[in-house]
Every structure is written in C-alpha cells, then in structure tokens.
C-alpha cells in the first residue's frame, strides 16, 4: 500500500507520533532545574561542545560534566 512505511504507519501518523514524543520529552526537560536544562539544550540542540559550554558558563569543564551527568 502506497504511503505506508515498513512499520505499517503512514508518514502522517508517524509524524504525529514523533511530535507527541518530542513534546513529551520537552515537558520532562522543562521540569529540570534551569542550570541543568540550559546546558542540556545548548549541548544537544545547539551542538555546543563541553569546552564551549564551560567558556559560556565561565567555569570549568568539570561543571559541564556535572550538569550533563
């Protein structure tokens, strides 16, 4: 059947499920303390390295390690 993927879901259904999953994940992230949330978002979504994050925080790389651990 046209429009079905290997898992049997249409592209539209899969897209809706992906959005729901993303929204659920962002809800969990929003509940994190701000200092952890900002480092997590900058690292995973803005692709900042640990060294860049340490510089941005004005601290040591160990601080970044602790917040992402």
mmCIF file of C-alpha atoms in Angstrom:
data_model
loop_
_atom_site.group_PDB
_atom_site.id
_atom_site.type_symbol
_atom_site.label_atom_id
_atom_site.label_comp_id
_atom_site.label_asym_id
_atom_site.label_seq_id
_atom_site.Cartn_x
_atom_site.Cartn_y
_atom_site.Cartn_z
ATOM 1 C CA UNK A 1 0.000 0.000 0.000
ATOM 2 C CA UNK A 2 1.383 3.389 -1.006
ATOM 3 C CA UNK A 3 2.258 5.766 1.812
ATOM 4 C CA UNK A 4 2.869 3.046 4.378
ATOM 5 C CA UNK A 5 6.270 2.600 5.929
ATOM 6 C CA UNK A 6 7.941 -0.630 6.985
ATOM 7 C CA UNK A 7 6.329 -0.327 10.416
ATOM 8 C CA UNK A 8 2.875 -0.065 8.817
ATOM 9 C CA UNK A 9 2.342 3.579 9.727
ATOM 10 C CA UNK A 10 1.661 6.294 7.224
ATOM 11 C CA UNK A 11 4.057 9.230 7.092
ATOM 12 C CA UNK A 12 1.381 11.490 8.643
ATOM 13 C CA UNK A 13 0.792 9.125 11.572
ATOM 14 C CA UNK A 14 4.484 8.671 12.184
ATOM 15 C CA UNK A 15 4.942 12.410 12.102
ATOM 16 C CA UNK A 16 2.204 12.918 14.699
ATOM 17 C CA UNK A 17 3.782 10.281 16.931
ATOM 18 C CA UNK A 18 7.174 11.918 16.557
ATOM 19 C CA UNK A 19 5.683 15.290 17.539
ATOM 20 C CA UNK A 20 3.996 13.756 20.580
ATOM 21 C CA UNK A 21 7.255 12.129 21.623
ATOM 22 C CA UNK A 22 9.152 15.412 21.192
ATOM 23 C CA UNK A 23 6.519 17.315 23.180
ATOM 24 C CA UNK A 24 6.647 14.737 25.980
ATOM 25 C CA UNK A 25 10.447 14.922 26.069
ATOM 26 C CA UNK A 26 10.418 18.728 26.153
ATOM 27 C CA UNK A 27 7.943 18.552 29.052
ATOM 28 C CA UNK A 28 10.452 16.460 31.011
ATOM 29 C CA UNK A 29 13.278 18.837 30.083
ATOM 30 C CA UNK A 30 11.190 21.832 31.230
ATOM 31 C CA UNK A 31 10.954 20.267 34.701
ATOM 32 C CA UNK A 32 14.739 20.168 35.127
ATOM 33 C CA UNK A 33 16.488 22.855 37.180
ATOM 34 C CA UNK A 34 17.411 25.814 34.967
ATOM 35 C CA UNK A 35 21.198 25.357 35.227
ATOM 36 C CA UNK A 36 20.906 21.763 34.005
ATOM 37 C CA UNK A 37 18.228 22.490 31.399
ATOM 38 C CA UNK A 38 20.166 25.282 29.700
ATOM 39 C CA UNK A 39 23.380 23.244 29.433
ATOM 40 C CA UNK A 40 21.471 20.212 28.147
ATOM 41 C CA UNK A 41 19.648 22.236 25.485
ATOM 42 C CA UNK A 42 22.787 24.063 24.373
ATOM 43 C CA UNK A 43 24.751 20.819 24.120
ATOM 44 C CA UNK A 44 22.173 18.640 22.363
ATOM 45 C CA UNK A 45 20.254 21.176 20.273
ATOM 46 C CA UNK A 46 22.830 23.906 19.636
ATOM 47 C CA UNK A 47 25.622 21.304 19.468
ATOM 48 C CA UNK A 48 27.944 23.230 21.776
ATOM 49 C CA UNK A 49 30.961 21.223 22.930
ATOM 50 C CA UNK A 50 31.808 20.742 26.601
ATOM 51 C CA UNK A 51 34.650 23.259 26.199
ATOM 52 C CA UNK A 52 32.319 25.823 24.591
ATOM 53 C CA UNK A 53 29.806 25.292 27.381
ATOM 54 C CA UNK A 54 32.489 25.721 30.033
ATOM 55 C CA UNK A 55 33.543 29.002 28.425
ATOM 56 C CA UNK A 56 29.904 30.145 28.168
ATOM 57 C CA UNK A 57 29.376 29.311 31.855
ATOM 58 C CA UNK A 58 32.618 30.992 32.830
ATOM 59 C CA UNK A 59 33.567 27.836 34.671
ATOM 60 C CA UNK A 60 35.440 24.613 34.389
ATOM 61 C CA UNK A 61 34.694 21.695 32.113
ATOM 62 C CA UNK A 62 34.014 19.670 35.269
ATOM 63 C CA UNK A 63 30.993 21.912 35.881
ATOM 64 C CA UNK A 64 29.623 20.969 32.467
ATOM 65 C CA UNK A 65 30.341 17.293 33.123
ATOM 66 C CA UNK A 66 28.429 17.503 36.385
ATOM 67 C CA UNK A 67 25.404 19.154 34.819
ATOM 68 C CA UNK A 68 25.196 16.667 31.958
ATOM 69 C CA UNK A 69 25.946 13.561 34.037
#
